[in-house]
Coordinates of C-alpha atoms and ligand atoms in Angstrom, one line a residue:
Chain A
M1 CA -57.9 -55.4 -41.1
S2 CA -55.4 -54.0 -43.5
Q3 CA -58.0 -53.5 -46.2
L4 CA -60.0 -51.0 -43.4
I5 CA -56.6 -49.1 -42.4
L6 CA -56.0 -48.5 -45.8
L7 CA -59.5 -47.2 -46.6
A8 CA -59.2 -44.9 -43.3
V9 CA -55.8 -43.3 -44.6
V10 CA -57.0 -42.9 -48.4
N11 CA -60.5 -41.1 -47.1
G12 CA -58.1 -39.3 -44.7
L13 CA -55.5 -38.0 -47.4
I14 CA -58.7 -36.8 -49.9
V15 CA -60.0 -35.0 -46.6
G16 CA -56.5 -33.9 -45.7
A17 CA -56.2 -32.3 -49.4
F18 CA -59.3 -30.4 -49.1
Y19 CA -58.2 -29.0 -45.8
A20 CA -54.9 -28.0 -47.4
L21 CA -56.3 -26.7 -50.5
M22 CA -58.7 -24.4 -47.8
A23 CA -55.9 -23.7 -45.6
I24 CA -53.6 -22.5 -48.0
G25 CA -55.8 -20.0 -49.7
L26 CA -56.7 -18.9 -46.0
S27 CA -53.0 -18.7 -45.4
L28 CA -52.2 -16.4 -48.3
I29 CA -54.8 -14.1 -47.4
M30 CA -53.7 -14.2 -43.7
S31 CA -50.0 -13.5 -44.7
L32 CA -50.6 -10.8 -47.0
S33 CA -53.3 -8.7 -45.6
D34 CA -53.7 -9.8 -42.1
V35 CA -57.4 -10.7 -42.7
I36 CA -58.6 -14.2 -41.1
N37 CA -61.4 -14.9 -43.6
F38 CA -64.1 -16.2 -42.3
A39 CA -66.1 -16.2 -45.5
H40 CA -63.8 -18.6 -46.9
G41 CA -66.2 -21.5 -46.6
G42 CA -69.1 -19.2 -48.0
F43 CA -66.9 -18.8 -51.5
L44 CA -66.6 -22.6 -51.2
A45 CA -70.2 -22.7 -51.3
V46 CA -70.4 -20.2 -54.4
G47 CA -68.0 -22.2 -56.1
A48 CA -70.1 -25.4 -55.6
Y49 CA -73.1 -23.9 -56.7
L50 CA -72.0 -21.8 -59.7
A51 CA -70.6 -25.0 -61.0
Y52 CA -74.0 -26.8 -60.5
S53 CA -75.9 -24.2 -62.4
M54 CA -73.5 -24.2 -65.4
T55 CA -73.3 -28.0 -65.7
P56 CA -76.0 -28.1 -67.9
Y57 CA -74.7 -25.8 -70.3
V58 CA -71.0 -26.3 -70.4
G59 CA -70.8 -30.1 -68.7
F60 CA -68.7 -31.3 -65.9
W61 CA -65.4 -30.4 -67.4
G62 CA -66.8 -26.9 -68.3
G63 CA -68.2 -26.3 -64.7
L64 CA -64.7 -27.5 -63.2
L65 CA -62.7 -25.1 -65.2
I66 CA -65.1 -21.9 -65.1
A67 CA -66.8 -21.9 -61.7
P68 CA -63.7 -21.5 -59.6
V69 CA -62.6 -18.6 -61.9
L70 CA -65.9 -16.9 -61.8
T71 CA -65.4 -17.3 -58.0
A72 CA -62.3 -15.8 -57.8
G73 CA -63.5 -12.9 -60.1
L74 CA -66.3 -12.5 -57.1
G75 CA -63.1 -12.7 -54.5
L76 CA -61.6 -10.1 -56.5
L77 CA -64.7 -7.7 -56.3
V78 CA -65.6 -8.4 -52.9
E79 CA -61.6 -7.5 -51.6
K80 CA -61.7 -4.2 -53.7
V81 CA -64.8 -3.1 -52.6
L82 CA -65.1 -4.2 -49.0
I83 CA -62.2 -5.9 -47.7
S84 CA -60.0 -3.5 -48.6
R85 CA -61.1 -1.0 -46.4
V86 CA -60.5 -2.5 -43.5
Y87 CA -57.0 -3.2 -44.1
G88 CA -54.8 -1.5 -41.1
R89 CA -57.8 -1.3 -38.9
D90 CA -57.8 -3.1 -35.8
P91 CA -58.5 -6.9 -36.4
L92 CA -61.9 -6.8 -34.9
Y93 CA -63.2 -5.1 -38.3
S94 CA -61.9 -7.5 -40.6
L95 CA -63.3 -10.4 -38.3
L96 CA -67.0 -8.6 -38.2
L97 CA -66.9 -8.1 -41.8
T98 CA -65.8 -11.6 -42.9
F99 CA -68.2 -13.1 -40.3
G100 CA -70.8 -10.9 -41.8
L101 CA -70.2 -12.1 -45.3
A102 CA -70.2 -15.9 -44.2
F103 CA -73.6 -15.4 -43.2
I104 CA -74.5 -13.6 -46.3
F105 CA -73.0 -16.0 -48.7
E106 CA -75.0 -18.8 -46.6
D107 CA -78.5 -17.0 -46.9
V108 CA -78.1 -15.9 -50.7
T109 CA -77.1 -19.3 -51.7
R110 CA -80.0 -20.6 -49.7
Y111 CA -82.4 -18.0 -51.3
I112 CA -81.2 -18.7 -54.8
W113 CA -80.4 -22.7 -54.7
G114 CA -83.0 -23.8 -51.9
A115 CA -82.1 -24.9 -48.4
Q116 CA -82.5 -28.9 -49.6
G117 CA -79.4 -30.6 -50.5
L118 CA -78.9 -31.0 -54.1
P119 CA -77.1 -34.0 -56.2
Y120 CA -74.0 -33.2 -58.2
Q121 CA -73.5 -35.1 -61.4
V122 CA -70.0 -36.3 -62.1
P123 CA -69.4 -38.0 -65.4
G124 CA -70.1 -41.7 -64.7
W125 CA -67.2 -43.6 -65.6
L126 CA -65.4 -41.5 -62.9
M127 CA -67.3 -43.0 -60.2
S128 CA -66.7 -46.7 -60.8
P129 CA -64.2 -48.0 -58.3
L130 CA -61.0 -48.6 -59.9
S131 CA -60.9 -52.2 -58.8
L132 CA -62.6 -55.0 -56.7
S133 CA -60.4 -55.2 -53.9
L134 CA -60.2 -51.5 -53.7
F135 CA -63.8 -50.7 -54.0
F136 CA -64.0 -47.7 -52.1
L137 CA -61.2 -46.1 -54.4
T138 CA -63.2 -44.7 -57.2
G139 CA -62.0 -42.7 -60.2
Y140 CA -63.5 -39.5 -59.1
R141 CA -61.3 -39.7 -55.4
V142 CA -58.0 -40.4 -57.6
F143 CA -58.9 -37.7 -60.2
M144 CA -59.5 -35.1 -57.2
M145 CA -56.3 -36.1 -55.1
A146 CA -54.6 -35.6 -58.2
L147 CA -56.0 -32.4 -59.4
I148 CA -55.4 -30.8 -56.2
M149 CA -51.9 -31.9 -56.0
V150 CA -51.4 -30.2 -59.8
V151 CA -53.0 -27.2 -58.4
V152 CA -50.9 -27.2 -55.4
G153 CA -47.8 -27.8 -57.5
A154 CA -48.8 -24.9 -59.8
L155 CA -49.2 -22.5 -57.1
F156 CA -45.6 -23.2 -55.6
W157 CA -44.3 -22.8 -59.3
L158 CA -46.3 -19.2 -59.4
M159 CA -44.9 -18.2 -55.8
T160 CA -41.0 -19.2 -56.7
R161 CA -41.1 -18.7 -60.3
T162 CA -43.0 -15.7 -61.1
R163 CA -42.5 -12.1 -60.3
L164 CA -46.2 -11.7 -58.9
G165 CA -45.3 -14.7 -56.5
L166 CA -42.1 -13.6 -55.5
R167 CA -43.9 -10.2 -54.7
I168 CA -46.7 -11.8 -52.7
R169 CA -44.1 -13.7 -50.8
A170 CA -42.1 -10.6 -50.1
G171 CA -44.8 -8.7 -48.9
T172 CA -45.8 -11.3 -46.7
L173 CA -42.5 -10.1 -45.0
D174 CA -42.6 -6.5 -45.6
L175 CA -45.1 -4.7 -47.6
E176 CA -43.6 -1.1 -47.4
T177 CA -40.6 -2.2 -49.0
V178 CA -42.4 -3.7 -51.8
S179 CA -44.4 -0.4 -52.6
I180 CA -41.1 1.4 -52.7
L181 CA -39.8 -0.9 -55.5
G182 CA -42.9 0.4 -57.7
V183 CA -45.4 -2.6 -56.9
N184 CA -48.7 -1.4 -56.2
V185 CA -49.5 -3.2 -53.2
R186 CA -53.2 -2.6 -53.5
V187 CA -53.4 -4.6 -56.8
L188 CA -51.2 -7.3 -55.1
R189 CA -53.3 -7.7 -52.6
N190 CA -56.3 -8.2 -54.4
L191 CA -54.5 -10.8 -56.8
N192 CA -53.5 -12.6 -53.6
F193 CA -57.0 -12.5 -52.5
G194 CA -58.3 -14.0 -55.8
I195 CA -55.8 -16.7 -55.9
G196 CA -56.8 -17.6 -52.4
I197 CA -60.5 -17.6 -53.3
Y198 CA -59.8 -19.5 -56.7
L199 CA -58.4 -22.4 -54.4
A200 CA -61.7 -22.2 -52.2
G201 CA -63.8 -22.1 -55.4
L202 CA -62.4 -25.3 -56.9
A203 CA -62.6 -27.3 -53.6
G204 CA -66.2 -26.3 -53.7
V205 CA -66.7 -27.6 -57.4
L206 CA -64.6 -30.8 -56.1
A207 CA -66.1 -31.3 -52.9
A208 CA -69.8 -31.0 -54.6
G209 CA -69.2 -34.2 -56.6
Q210 CA -68.4 -36.2 -53.6
L211 CA -70.7 -34.8 -51.0
G212 CA -73.7 -32.8 -53.3
L213 CA -74.3 -29.6 -52.1
Q214 CA -75.5 -27.9 -49.2
P215 CA -75.4 -24.2 -48.5
T216 CA -73.2 -24.9 -45.1
I217 CA -71.1 -27.2 -47.5
G218 CA -67.6 -25.1 -46.5
D219 CA -69.0 -25.2 -42.8
S220 CA -67.0 -28.4 -42.1
L221 CA -63.9 -27.6 -43.9
I222 CA -63.2 -24.2 -42.0
M223 CA -62.0 -25.3 -38.5
P224 CA -59.8 -28.1 -39.7
S225 CA -58.2 -25.7 -42.1
F226 CA -57.3 -23.2 -39.4
I227 CA -55.8 -26.1 -37.5
A228 CA -53.7 -27.0 -40.7
I229 CA -52.3 -23.9 -40.9
I230 CA -51.2 -23.8 -37.0
I231 CA -49.9 -27.1 -37.3
G232 CA -47.8 -26.8 -40.7
G233 CA -46.9 -23.2 -39.9
L234 CA -48.5 -20.0 -40.7
G235 CA -46.6 -18.4 -44.0
S236 CA -45.3 -22.1 -44.9
L237 CA -47.3 -23.5 -48.0
T238 CA -45.3 -27.0 -47.7
G239 CA -46.3 -26.9 -44.1
T240 CA -49.8 -26.2 -44.5
L241 CA -50.1 -29.0 -47.4
L242 CA -48.6 -31.2 -44.8
G243 CA -50.8 -30.0 -42.1
G244 CA -53.9 -30.3 -44.0
L245 CA -52.8 -34.3 -45.2
M246 CA -51.5 -35.0 -41.6
I247 CA -54.9 -34.1 -39.8
G248 CA -57.0 -35.8 -42.5
V249 CA -55.1 -38.9 -42.0
A250 CA -55.4 -38.9 -38.5
S251 CA -58.8 -38.0 -38.3
G252 CA -59.5 -40.6 -41.1
L253 CA -57.9 -43.4 -38.8
A254 CA -59.5 -42.3 -35.5
T255 CA -62.6 -43.0 -37.2
V256 CA -61.6 -46.5 -37.5
F257 CA -60.2 -47.1 -34.3
V258 CA -62.1 -44.5 -31.9
P259 CA -64.5 -43.0 -33.8
S260 CA -65.9 -40.7 -31.0
A261 CA -62.5 -39.0 -31.5
S262 CA -62.3 -38.4 -34.9
E263 CA -62.6 -34.9 -34.6
A264 CA -61.3 -34.2 -31.2
V265 CA -57.8 -35.8 -32.6
M266 CA -56.9 -33.0 -35.0
Y267 CA -57.1 -30.7 -32.0
V268 CA -55.3 -32.9 -29.8
M269 CA -52.4 -32.4 -32.5
M270 CA -52.7 -28.9 -32.5
A271 CA -52.3 -28.6 -29.2
V272 CA -49.3 -30.9 -29.2
V273 CA -47.7 -29.0 -32.0
L274 CA -48.1 -25.9 -30.0
L275 CA -46.5 -27.0 -27.1
V276 CA -43.5 -28.6 -28.6
R277 CA -43.0 -26.4 -31.7
P278 CA -45.4 -23.1 -31.3
Q279 CA -44.2 -21.8 -34.9
G280 CA -45.6 -25.2 -36.5
L281 CA -43.7 -27.8 -38.1
L282 CA -42.2 -25.6 -41.1
G283 CA -42.9 -22.4 -39.7
E284 CA -39.5 -21.8 -38.6
E285 CA -38.0 -20.7 -41.9
G286 CA -40.4 -17.5 -42.0
R287 CA -42.8 -17.0 -44.0
F288 CA -43.2 -19.0 -47.1
Chain B
M1 CA -29.7 24.4 -62.6
T2 CA -32.6 22.5 -62.7
S3 CA -33.6 20.4 -59.5
A4 CA -34.8 16.8 -59.9
L5 CA -36.5 17.4 -56.5
T6 CA -38.1 20.0 -54.6
A7 CA -39.8 20.0 -51.4
R8 CA -41.5 23.2 -49.8
G9 CA -42.7 23.5 -45.8
L10 CA -43.0 20.1 -45.0
Q11 CA -45.0 19.0 -42.2
T12 CA -45.0 15.3 -41.5
Y13 CA -46.6 13.6 -38.4
Y14 CA -46.6 10.0 -37.0
G15 CA -50.0 10.0 -35.6
K16 CA -49.7 12.6 -33.3
S17 CA -45.9 13.3 -33.2
H18 CA -45.1 16.5 -35.0
I19 CA -41.7 15.4 -36.4
L20 CA -41.1 17.5 -39.5
H21 CA -41.5 21.3 -39.0
G22 CA -41.6 23.0 -42.3
V23 CA -38.6 21.4 -44.3
S24 CA -37.6 22.6 -47.8
L25 CA -35.2 20.9 -49.8
E26 CA -33.6 21.3 -53.4
V27 CA -32.0 18.6 -55.0
P28 CA -30.2 19.5 -58.1
E29 CA -30.0 17.3 -60.8
G30 CA -26.9 15.7 -61.3
K31 CA -25.4 15.8 -58.3
I32 CA -25.0 14.4 -55.1
T33 CA -27.0 16.0 -51.9
T34 CA -26.4 15.0 -48.6
I35 CA -28.6 15.3 -45.7
L36 CA -26.7 15.3 -42.1
G37 CA -27.9 15.4 -38.7
R38 CA -27.8 13.8 -35.4
N39 CA -30.0 10.6 -34.5
G40 CA -33.5 11.7 -34.3
A41 CA -33.4 15.0 -36.3
G42 CA -35.9 13.8 -38.7
K43 CA -33.5 12.4 -41.9
S44 CA -35.8 9.5 -42.3
T45 CA -38.8 10.9 -41.8
T46 CA -37.9 13.5 -44.4
L47 CA -36.8 10.9 -46.9
R48 CA -40.1 8.6 -46.2
S49 CA -42.2 12.0 -46.8
L50 CA -40.4 12.3 -50.5
V51 CA -41.0 8.5 -51.4
G52 CA -44.7 8.7 -50.2
L53 CA -44.3 6.3 -47.3
T54 CA -45.3 8.8 -44.7
P55 CA -47.1 11.9 -46.6
A56 CA -46.5 15.2 -45.3
R57 CA -49.4 16.8 -43.9
E58 CA -48.8 19.9 -45.3
G59 CA -46.2 21.4 -47.8
A60 CA -45.5 20.3 -51.3
I61 CA -43.3 17.8 -53.2
T62 CA -42.4 18.2 -57.0
I63 CA -40.0 15.3 -58.5
F64 CA -38.7 16.0 -62.2
G65 CA -41.5 18.7 -62.2
K66 CA -44.4 16.5 -61.4
E67 CA -46.2 17.2 -58.1
T68 CA -45.8 14.0 -56.3
T69 CA -46.8 15.3 -52.5
H70 CA -50.0 12.7 -52.7
L71 CA -49.0 9.8 -54.7
P72 CA -48.6 6.4 -53.1
P73 CA -44.9 5.2 -53.1
Y74 CA -45.5 2.9 -56.1
A75 CA -46.4 5.8 -58.4
I76 CA -43.3 7.7 -57.1
A77 CA -41.3 4.9 -58.0
E78 CA -42.4 4.0 -61.3
M79 CA -41.3 7.9 -61.9
G80 CA -37.8 6.5 -61.8
V81 CA -37.2 7.2 -57.9
G82 CA -35.1 4.2 -56.4
F83 CA -35.0 4.2 -52.4
V84 CA -32.6 2.5 -50.1
P85 CA -34.3 2.3 -47.0
E86 CA -32.4 2.5 -43.5
G87 CA -31.6 -0.7 -42.5
R88 CA -31.4 -2.0 -46.1
K89 CA -34.7 -4.0 -45.5
I90 CA -33.9 -6.8 -47.9
F91 CA -36.3 -9.8 -48.1
A92 CA -34.7 -12.3 -46.0
N93 CA -37.3 -15.1 -47.2
L94 CA -35.9 -14.7 -50.6
T95 CA -32.7 -15.6 -52.2
V96 CA -30.6 -12.8 -53.9
E97 CA -31.5 -13.5 -57.5
E98 CA -35.6 -13.5 -56.2
N99 CA -35.0 -10.1 -54.0
L100 CA -34.0 -8.5 -57.5
K101 CA -37.2 -9.6 -59.4
V102 CA -39.3 -7.7 -57.0
P103 CA -39.0 -4.1 -58.3
V104 CA -40.8 -3.5 -61.4
E105 CA -38.9 -3.3 -64.4
R106 CA -38.3 -0.1 -66.0
P107 CA -36.2 0.2 -68.9
G108 CA -32.9 1.3 -68.7
S109 CA -29.5 -0.4 -68.8
W110 CA -29.7 -2.1 -65.5
T111 CA -30.6 -5.3 -65.9
I112 CA -30.1 -8.5 -63.5
A113 CA -27.4 -9.6 -65.8
T114 CA -25.8 -6.2 -65.8
I115 CA -26.1 -5.9 -61.8
F116 CA -24.0 -9.3 -61.4
D117 CA -21.3 -7.5 -63.3
L118 CA -21.4 -4.7 -61.1
F119 CA -21.8 -6.7 -57.8
P120 CA -19.8 -9.9 -58.5
R121 CA -20.4 -10.9 -54.7
L122 CA -24.2 -10.9 -55.3
K123 CA -23.7 -13.3 -58.4
E124 CA -21.8 -15.7 -56.4
R125 CA -24.4 -15.7 -53.8
R126 CA -27.5 -15.7 -56.0
N127 CA -29.0 -18.7 -54.5
N128 CA -28.4 -17.9 -50.9
K129 CA -31.3 -16.4 -49.0
G130 CA -31.3 -12.5 -47.8
R131 CA -31.1 -13.8 -44.4
Q132 CA -27.8 -15.6 -45.0
L133 CA -26.2 -12.4 -46.4
S134 CA -23.4 -10.5 -44.3
G135 CA -24.5 -7.0 -43.6
G136 CA -22.2 -5.5 -46.3
E137 CA -23.7 -7.9 -48.9
Q138 CA -27.3 -7.1 -47.9
E139 CA -26.4 -3.4 -48.3
M140 CA -25.2 -4.2 -51.8
L141 CA -28.4 -6.3 -52.5
S142 CA -30.6 -3.1 -51.3
I143 CA -28.6 -0.8 -53.6
A144 CA -29.0 -3.2 -56.6
R145 CA -32.5 -3.7 -56.1
A146 CA -33.2 -0.2 -56.3
L147 CA -30.9 0.1 -59.3
L148 CA -33.0 -2.2 -61.0
L149 CA -35.9 0.6 -61.4
N150 CA -33.4 2.5 -63.6
P151 CA -33.7 5.3 -61.4
K152 CA -33.2 8.8 -62.4
L153 CA -33.2 9.9 -59.0
M154 CA -31.6 7.7 -56.3
I155 CA -32.4 8.2 -52.4
L156 CA -30.4 6.3 -49.6
D157 CA -30.9 6.2 -45.9
E158 CA -27.5 5.9 -44.0
P159 CA -26.3 3.1 -46.3
S160 CA -23.0 2.8 -44.3
Q161 CA -24.7 2.3 -41.3
G162 CA -22.9 -0.8 -39.2
L163 CA -20.4 -1.3 -42.0
A164 CA -16.9 -2.2 -42.1
P165 CA -14.5 0.7 -43.4
L166 CA -13.5 -1.0 -46.4
I167 CA -16.9 -1.8 -47.2
V168 CA -18.3 1.9 -46.3
R169 CA -15.5 3.1 -48.7
E170 CA -17.0 0.9 -51.6
V171 CA -20.4 1.9 -50.9
F172 CA -19.2 5.8 -51.1
R173 CA -17.5 4.5 -54.5
I174 CA -21.1 3.1 -55.9
I175 CA -22.7 6.3 -55.0
T176 CA -20.2 8.6 -56.9
Q177 CA -20.0 5.9 -59.8
M178 CA -24.3 6.8 -59.8
R179 CA -23.6 10.6 -60.3
A180 CA -21.2 9.8 -62.9
E181 CA -23.6 8.0 -64.5
G182 CA -25.9 10.9 -64.5
I183 CA -28.3 9.8 -61.5
T184 CA -29.1 12.4 -59.2
V185 CA -28.4 11.3 -55.5
L186 CA -30.0 12.2 -52.3
L187 CA -28.1 10.8 -49.5
V188 CA -28.9 10.7 -45.6
E189 CA -25.6 9.8 -43.7
Q190 CA -24.3 9.7 -40.1
N191 CA -20.7 9.2 -41.6
V192 CA -20.1 13.4 -42.1
R193 CA -16.6 13.1 -43.3
M194 CA -17.0 10.7 -46.2
S195 CA -20.4 12.3 -47.2
L196 CA -18.9 15.5 -47.4
E197 CA -16.2 14.6 -49.5
V198 CA -18.5 13.5 -52.3
A199 CA -21.4 15.6 -52.0
D200 CA -22.2 18.7 -54.1
Q201 CA -24.6 20.1 -51.6
V202 CA -25.4 19.9 -47.9
Y203 CA -28.5 20.2 -45.7
V204 CA -28.4 20.0 -42.0
L205 CA -31.2 18.9 -40.1
N206 CA -32.0 19.7 -36.6
D207 CA -35.1 18.7 -34.6
G208 CA -37.2 18.6 -37.7
Q209 CA -36.0 22.2 -39.3
V210 CA -33.3 22.8 -41.7
A211 CA -30.6 24.1 -39.6
Y212 CA -28.1 24.7 -42.6
A213 CA -28.5 24.7 -46.2
G214 CA -25.1 25.1 -48.5
S215 CA -22.4 23.7 -50.8
A216 CA -20.5 21.1 -49.6
A217 CA -17.2 22.7 -50.2
D218 CA -18.0 25.5 -48.0
L219 CA -18.7 23.1 -45.2
R220 CA -15.7 21.2 -45.8
A221 CA -13.4 24.3 -46.0
D222 CA -14.9 25.8 -42.6
E223 CA -14.2 23.8 -39.8
A224 CA -15.7 25.9 -37.0
L225 CA -18.9 26.2 -39.1
L226 CA -18.9 22.4 -39.2
Q227 CA -18.2 22.3 -35.5
S228 CA -20.8 24.7 -34.5
L229 CA -23.4 22.7 -36.8
A230 CA -22.7 19.5 -34.9
G231 CA -22.9 21.6 -31.6
V232 CA -26.5 22.3 -32.9
S233 CA -27.1 18.9 -31.7
A234 CA -27.3 17.2 -28.1
E235 CA -24.9 14.3 -29.1
K236 CA -22.1 15.0 -31.5
W237 CA -22.2 13.3 -34.9
E238 CA -19.1 11.4 -35.8
I239 CA -16.7 13.6 -37.2
E240 CA -13.7 11.4 -37.5
Ligands
ADP301 N1 -43.0 5.2 -36.5 C1 -42.8 6.3 -35.7 N2 -43.6 6.6 -34.9 C2 -43.5 7.5 -34.1 N3 -42.1 8.5 -34.0 C3 -41.3 8.1 -34.8 C4 -41.7 7.1 -36.0 N4 -40.4 7.2 -36.4 C5 -39.4 8.1 -36.0 N5 -40.5 8.5 -35.1 C6 -39.4 9.7 -34.1 O1 -39.3 10.8 -35.2 C7 -38.1 11.5 -34.7 C8 -37.2 11.6 -36.3 O2 -37.1 10.2 -36.5 P1 -36.2 9.9 -37.8 O3 -36.5 10.7 -38.9 O4 -36.1 8.3 -37.8 O5 -34.8 10.3 -37.5 P2 -33.5 10.3 -37.9 O6 -33.6 9.6 -39.4 O7 -32.7 11.9 -38.3 O8 -32.3 9.8 -37.0 C9 -37.4 10.8 -33.6 O9 -38.1 11.5 -32.7 C10 -38.4 9.5 -33.5 O10 -38.2 9.1 -32.3
MG302 MG1 -32.5 7.4 -39.5

């Protein structure tokens, strides 16, 4: 039994880390650009498929390194050419635009790589369990968790120790004042979008190693990511990380005890948080 | 006398409301120019037009001999135009030191270290969040932040608003010090007495138009004129 609970918690933490990775990117974009990026899951799929296509040439590690960067590059382009045009307009515009983009990404990946699932090769030594008693804990899962935590740590560093990060945080509060201090806010929003999309691309590559490839690979992550943001508090990176891990573990545990409620549980948690603390767990401190 | 900034015939709108009706200004280099006028006269809107936040729909602005009418705010700031906005607008979610890292670095004598020399209080509070500062400290931070651009022209919107008299005095001392260091100053104020004391040139705005332009010394000496200009406005400015 305790083994079963441990399994559920570990699974939950891993899934939760993915939610957090997606949610942090969404939250960055939402806070600085006031755009709810429904195409986020599409970018995740692009990252996964790019890694798949380049792996034969650059290997697993090369793909892990390069694919998220290329995805971020695509993000910079999409923001500059399309999304930046709807800034400051009625939210309906960005909603329709990113929704449309999500469909385009899905269809284009389906067109290029096919609708059927594809396997994604992870180095064999990463796939073996760490020990017999912890048979479910493969090296890859530990590696994923560790990498996600390192990347989130690097993001925290960026946001608190670099001028770029400080300007992004300042911009979430008052973009106008950032601009009169000599900062080009178009470029700032563009880079911020790229950072968010990098995280989505990375999530895509990592998820591919665990789940294989599907054009819809990002779909199951997007709703929980929004919930993670709401639970953690919009604008709080720590809160969003915590929110993602919490709903991951909660739904993991529910899978063991009340399987039918494994998805409902995160909505219930969201409802409770909204009732008790509408600004989210760590939302009070304001933004970031 | 060369001018750091020239504005001609500014017409500025917020959506459909027409706020500035042909405002023209001349800000002489190395001097303090002050804009006075009652609440709602269009002082802040004028400054917002000058720094590119609310571009004028008609008219022309030249700063340091370069046409800036349609430039975005960051490009105007990069030319060496510092702006201390109304209400200070410090970043409440960042610490004092983090606030000071937001402006772009333009070469010059102002660095975070020299700022901390001028504002020891900010150094003491360097790790406090913006929201934890008093009004006076926030004003100092807002001025310090703009100074880090190493501006040649500094534009301030009611820096003394809501501050205790002692701190108001300190703010005006810093403004005169800026002029002593060769920075051109454009100052919007409600505190008529103190701004006339430090200013060289004065403009009075009323209903989005220039009602008076002249030397501060003349206006200081002419109490009747000052009273009549105050009378132009519905409510009196505070002439202490
Ligand atoms: N964002 C805005 N939208 C619409 N009207 C505004 C806005 N800001 C200011 N106004 C109006 O413009 C006029 C001038 O305001 P402002 O320039 O702030 O005056 P002042 O700084 O002299 O007090 C006022 O009538 C004010 O109501
Ligand atoms: Mg004003």
